[in-house]
Amino acid sequence: MQSGSLPIVDRAVFIIFIILIAIPAIMPLGLPISISSNTVEVYRQIEGLKGGDIAMWITDFSVGTWGQVGPAEVAIYRHLFDLIRRKGIKVIIVTTYSVDGALNAERILREYIDTAGLKYGEDYVNLGWIPGYETTLAALAKDFQSIVKTDAYGNTIDKLPMLRGVRSISDIALIGFSTSTSPDPYPRQLGGYNKPLIINTLIATVPWTLPYYEKRLITGYIGAESDAAGYEKLTGMPGEGLRTLDAQSLSHIYGVVLIIVGNIWYFTRRREGGRR
Amino acid sequence: MSFLKRIEIPIILFAIGSLLPLIDYYTGNLSIQASELLSWIVILVTFSYLIGVVNLFRYHLNNIRRGRDIYYSILIIGSFLFYLAIAYLNKGVYDWIFSTLYTPLSVAISSFVGFYTYTVFLRGARLKSPTAVLLLAVTIVILLYNTPTIRALSPQLITVGDWIKNVPNTGAYRGILIGMGISMIVLFMRAIIGRERSYLGGG
């Protein structure tokens, strides 16, 4: 075998995978979708916000996981901004982990959200990246104004009317966060205040979230694209989640087929006394 | 000068910095001091990124001087300075680079994992033992459970998948989290009394 070249079987696996995820992009299949109970729970908690309530959304996911976390994040942003219009809630957007989150938040606001008719500083505010991760979370919960001096664009707090009365987490009606890493710091710092705490994360991080969810330190979770598609269906605002759902379904089924085919191949060769 | 180099000083600083928020959390006292400390930490973290930038330049300028991976180092320093300048000179180009170049490239790199996962499914997922059979059975159930189309067609799968997620999986993670929590408390106690010095650079 030539060094550096991929075996023919592996090449076939990759090519079939690429074809399977390309087909729905060219010709949407419209496969059926079921909405998970956790997605409905998150939707109800956000929809349950009343006029004047302040929602704080912490966008902390990295750019590389946009494919998994991005669609749900866009769907949630759209829902929150729709509630600004329908019910008069207010939204704070902030990032604590790394600059990726702030860039993602700005991108969503720029490319996916229609802010026409909304007043920045009165209806919503983008605080940008406040470095410190867990320290920032602790400070946001305990003494908001000690670390929030300006927003992402350099405006001081006195120019942002909606922040004047925000002193601590008790002034926030709902907190949500998106993360591509550990969910631990968020319920640790924000979970003991009897406020709804929602997470949008990778599907691989959902099991890590469940012990907190069981104890209601986290009150709702969204994991990856399938939940994003369900959320878009609930809000009536289709987006990338629904568009990529067919590809996700096909790729999962392909994974199962590979496991079965691989074992059939293995046992066939073993029975024939093939090379180990 | 020798007094400032004593090991007790950073240990005392660590103890004060750790105990202030703890006392505030459990008793409600020293609340103002704890808030002030949190603000100081946020500022320190911000400056730590500056140290990261200095290190980046030091490492890559050293590479250039020694002629080691010279083109990669020039590319890294050049793209860093370019993107920094663009952020101030032309926000539109800055946003375009992020949306059109950086995001798709980052997602593509993360997506490499997917390809190798499928070769693992084909070559590595073997029914060689009862444990492997159980593992693969659960893998298949969870893969299908996370497939929206299959969930829509098979409600029984949702029941089985929910059980796997909520019972064995949550139980295992709960154990891991409790273990992590206890380890953190032990590590903290050791650091407070000065027995744990790894954060001081092994001093």
PDB file of N, CA, C and O in Angstrom, chain B residues 2 8 13 16 24 37 56 64 72 84 93 103 109 123-124 138 140 148 153 168 178 182-183 186 188 197 199 201-202:
ATOM      1  N   SER B   2      13.841  39.912  48.382  1.00  0.00           N
ATOM      2  CA  SER B   2      13.724  38.503  48.740  1.00  0.00           C
ATOM      3  C   SER B   2      12.404  38.253  49.449  1.00  0.00           C
ATOM      4  O   SER B   2      11.860  37.147  49.371  1.00  0.00           O
ATOM      5  N   GLU B   8       5.019  32.175  50.512  1.00  0.00           N
ATOM      6  CA  GLU B   8       3.803  32.397  51.315  1.00  0.00           C
ATOM      7  C   GLU B   8       2.931  33.513  50.741  1.00  0.00           C
ATOM      8  O   GLU B   8       1.720  33.521  50.923  1.00  0.00           O
ATOM      9  N   LEU B  13      -2.367  35.347  49.010  1.00  0.00           N
ATOM     10  CA  LEU B  13      -3.234  36.018  48.022  1.00  0.00           C
ATOM     11  C   LEU B  13      -4.306  35.062  47.502  1.00  0.00           C
ATOM     12  O   LEU B  13      -5.473  35.433  47.357  1.00  0.00           O
ATOM     13  N   ILE B  16      -6.945  34.538  50.314  1.00  0.00           N
ATOM     14  CA  ILE B  16      -7.854  35.685  50.473  1.00  0.00           C
ATOM     15  C   ILE B  16      -8.819  35.755  49.297  1.00  0.00           C
ATOM     16  O   ILE B  16     -10.032  35.917  49.471  1.00  0.00           O
ATOM     17  N   ASP B  24     -18.820  35.483  51.399  1.00  0.00           N
ATOM     18  CA  ASP B  24     -19.971  36.246  50.902  1.00  0.00           C
ATOM     19  C   ASP B  24     -21.120  35.324  50.550  1.00  0.00           C
ATOM     20  O   ASP B  24     -22.278  35.595  50.876  1.00  0.00           O
ATOM     21  N   LEU B  37     -13.614  42.319  44.099  1.00  0.00           N
ATOM     22  CA  LEU B  37     -12.625  41.317  43.700  1.00  0.00           C
ATOM     23  C   LEU B  37     -12.975  40.717  42.347  1.00  0.00           C
ATOM     24  O   LEU B  37     -12.114  40.517  41.484  1.00  0.00           O
ATOM     25  N   LEU B  56       2.606  34.850  21.436  1.00  0.00           N
ATOM     26  CA  LEU B  56       2.428  34.460  20.031  1.00  0.00           C
ATOM     27  C   LEU B  56       3.502  35.089  19.179  1.00  0.00           C
ATOM     28  O   LEU B  56       4.156  34.422  18.375  1.00  0.00           O
ATOM     29  N   ILE B  64      10.949  32.741  12.795  1.00  0.00           N
ATOM     30  CA  ILE B  64      11.402  33.443  11.590  1.00  0.00           C
ATOM     31  C   ILE B  64      12.899  33.686  11.664  1.00  0.00           C
ATOM     32  O   ILE B  64      13.639  33.482  10.699  1.00  0.00           O
ATOM     33  N   TYR B  72       4.872  29.642   7.629  1.00  0.00           N
ATOM     34  CA  TYR B  72       3.699  29.581   8.506  1.00  0.00           C
ATOM     35  C   TYR B  72       3.725  30.712   9.529  1.00  0.00           C
ATOM     36  O   TYR B  72       2.706  31.328   9.814  1.00  0.00           O
ATOM     37  N   LEU B  84      -6.321  42.669  12.648  1.00  0.00           N
ATOM     38  CA  LEU B  84      -6.382  43.703  13.691  1.00  0.00           C
ATOM     39  C   LEU B  84      -6.596  45.077  13.061  1.00  0.00           C
ATOM     40  O   LEU B  84      -7.424  45.868  13.510  1.00  0.00           O
ATOM     41  N   VAL B  93     -15.400  44.822   5.840  1.00  0.00           N
ATOM     42  CA  VAL B  93     -14.472  43.765   5.412  1.00  0.00           C
ATOM     43  C   VAL B  93     -14.202  42.805   6.558  1.00  0.00           C
ATOM     44  O   VAL B  93     -14.129  41.585   6.366  1.00  0.00           O
ATOM     45  N   THR B 103     -15.676  31.508   9.473  1.00  0.00           N
ATOM     46  CA  THR B 103     -16.700  30.576   9.959  1.00  0.00           C
ATOM     47  C   THR B 103     -16.726  29.287   9.139  1.00  0.00           C
ATOM     48  O   THR B 103     -16.665  28.191   9.709  1.00  0.00           O
ATOM     49  N   ILE B 109     -13.042  22.412   9.533  1.00  0.00           N
ATOM     50  CA  ILE B 109     -12.043  21.703  10.350  1.00  0.00           C
ATOM     51  C   ILE B 109     -12.735  20.839  11.392  1.00  0.00           C
ATOM     52  O   ILE B 109     -12.365  19.687  11.627  1.00  0.00           O
ATOM     53  N   ARG B 123     -14.879   0.026  10.543  1.00  0.00           N
ATOM     54  CA  ARG B 123     -13.735  -0.838  10.848  1.00  0.00           C
ATOM     55  C   ARG B 123     -13.602  -1.186  12.320  1.00  0.00           C
ATOM     56  O   ARG B 123     -13.062  -2.224  12.671  1.00  0.00           O
ATOM     57  N   GLY B 124     -14.061  -0.310  13.184  1.00  0.00           N
ATOM     58  CA  GLY B 124     -13.776  -0.491  14.607  1.00  0.00           C
ATOM     59  C   GLY B 124     -14.923  -1.050  15.422  1.00  0.00           C
ATOM     60  O   GLY B 124     -14.709  -1.618  16.492  1.00  0.00           O
ATOM     61  N   VAL B 138     -26.568  -0.074  22.091  1.00  0.00           N
ATOM     62  CA  VAL B 138     -26.930   1.247  22.606  1.00  0.00           C
ATOM     63  C   VAL B 138     -26.553   2.329  21.603  1.00  0.00           C
ATOM     64  O   VAL B 138     -27.303   3.287  21.388  1.00  0.00           O
ATOM     65  N   ILE B 140     -26.458   2.102  18.359  1.00  0.00           N
ATOM     66  CA  ILE B 140     -27.436   2.111  17.266  1.00  0.00           C
ATOM     67  C   ILE B 140     -28.742   2.741  17.726  1.00  0.00           C
ATOM     68  O   ILE B 140     -29.338   3.570  17.022  1.00  0.00           O
ATOM     69  N   PRO B 148     -34.291  12.562  13.597  1.00  0.00           N
ATOM     70  CA  PRO B 148     -35.674  13.057  13.708  1.00  0.00           C
ATOM     71  C   PRO B 148     -36.672  12.236  12.885  1.00  0.00           C
ATOM     72  O   PRO B 148     -37.797  12.011  13.328  1.00  0.00           O
ATOM     73  N   LEU B 153     -41.225   8.231  13.019  1.00  0.00           N
ATOM     74  CA  LEU B 153     -41.849   6.991  12.545  1.00  0.00           C
ATOM     75  C   LEU B 153     -41.976   5.941  13.636  1.00  0.00           C
ATOM     76  O   LEU B 153     -42.769   5.006  13.494  1.00  0.00           O
ATOM     77  N   PRO B 168     -29.338   5.262  32.851  1.00  0.00           N
ATOM     78  CA  PRO B 168     -27.912   4.941  32.976  1.00  0.00           C
ATOM     79  C   PRO B 168     -26.988   6.108  32.644  1.00  0.00           C
ATOM     80  O   PRO B 168     -25.992   6.349  33.335  1.00  0.00           O
ATOM     81  N   ILE B 178     -20.182  14.401  40.762  1.00  0.00           N
ATOM     82  CA  ILE B 178     -19.968  14.375  42.218  1.00  0.00           C
ATOM     83  C   ILE B 178     -18.480  14.157  42.510  1.00  0.00           C
ATOM     84  O   ILE B 178     -17.899  14.819  43.380  1.00  0.00           O
ATOM     85  N   ILE B 182     -16.069  16.729  44.567  1.00  0.00           N
ATOM     86  CA  ILE B 182     -15.294  16.371  45.760  1.00  0.00           C
ATOM     87  C   ILE B 182     -13.804  16.626  45.525  1.00  0.00           C
ATOM     88  O   ILE B 182     -13.102  17.160  46.397  1.00  0.00           O
ATOM     89  N   SER B 183     -13.334  16.293  44.332  1.00  0.00           N
ATOM     90  CA  SER B 183     -11.915  16.532  44.011  1.00  0.00           C
ATOM     91  C   SER B 183     -11.596  18.012  44.071  1.00  0.00           C
ATOM     92  O   SER B 183     -10.525  18.410  44.560  1.00  0.00           O
ATOM     93  N   VAL B 186     -11.261  19.080  47.700  1.00  0.00           N
ATOM     94  CA  VAL B 186      -9.993  18.609  48.281  1.00  0.00           C
ATOM     95  C   VAL B 186      -8.831  19.434  47.758  1.00  0.00           C
ATOM     96  O   VAL B 186      -7.958  19.876  48.527  1.00  0.00           O
ATOM     97  N   PHE B 188      -8.930  22.427  46.604  1.00  0.00           N
ATOM     98  CA  PHE B 188      -9.047  23.778  47.151  1.00  0.00           C
ATOM     99  C   PHE B 188      -8.506  23.834  48.582  1.00  0.00           C
ATOM    100  O   PHE B 188      -7.754  24.745  48.949  1.00  0.00           O
ATOM    101  N   ARG B 197       0.876  23.159  45.372  1.00  0.00           N
ATOM    102  CA  ARG B 197       1.593  24.316  44.853  1.00  0.00           C
ATOM    103  C   ARG B 197       1.777  24.253  43.339  1.00  0.00           C
ATOM    104  O   ARG B 197       2.583  24.997  42.788  1.00  0.00           O
ATOM    105  N   TYR B 199      -0.077  25.277  41.044  1.00  0.00           N
ATOM    106  CA  TYR B 199      -0.480  26.510  40.369  1.00  0.00           C
ATOM    107  C   TYR B 199       0.587  27.599  40.496  1.00  0.00           C
ATOM    108  O   TYR B 199       0.527  28.627  39.833  1.00  0.00           O
ATOM    109  N   GLY B 201       3.638  26.975  39.750  1.00  0.00           N
ATOM    110  CA  GLY B 201       4.739  26.566  38.884  1.00  0.00           C
ATOM    111  C   GLY B 201       5.597  25.523  39.544  1.00  0.00           C
ATOM    112  O   GLY B 201       6.784  25.409  39.263  1.00  0.00           O
ATOM    113  N   GLY B 202       4.966  24.730  40.463  1.00  0.00           N
ATOM    114  CA  GLY B 202       5.687  23.646  41.098  1.00  0.00           C
ATOM    115  C   GLY B 202       6.701  24.119  42.119  1.00  0.00           C
ATOM    116  O   GLY B 202       7.630  23.404  42.462  1.00  0.00           O
TER     117      GLY B 202
END
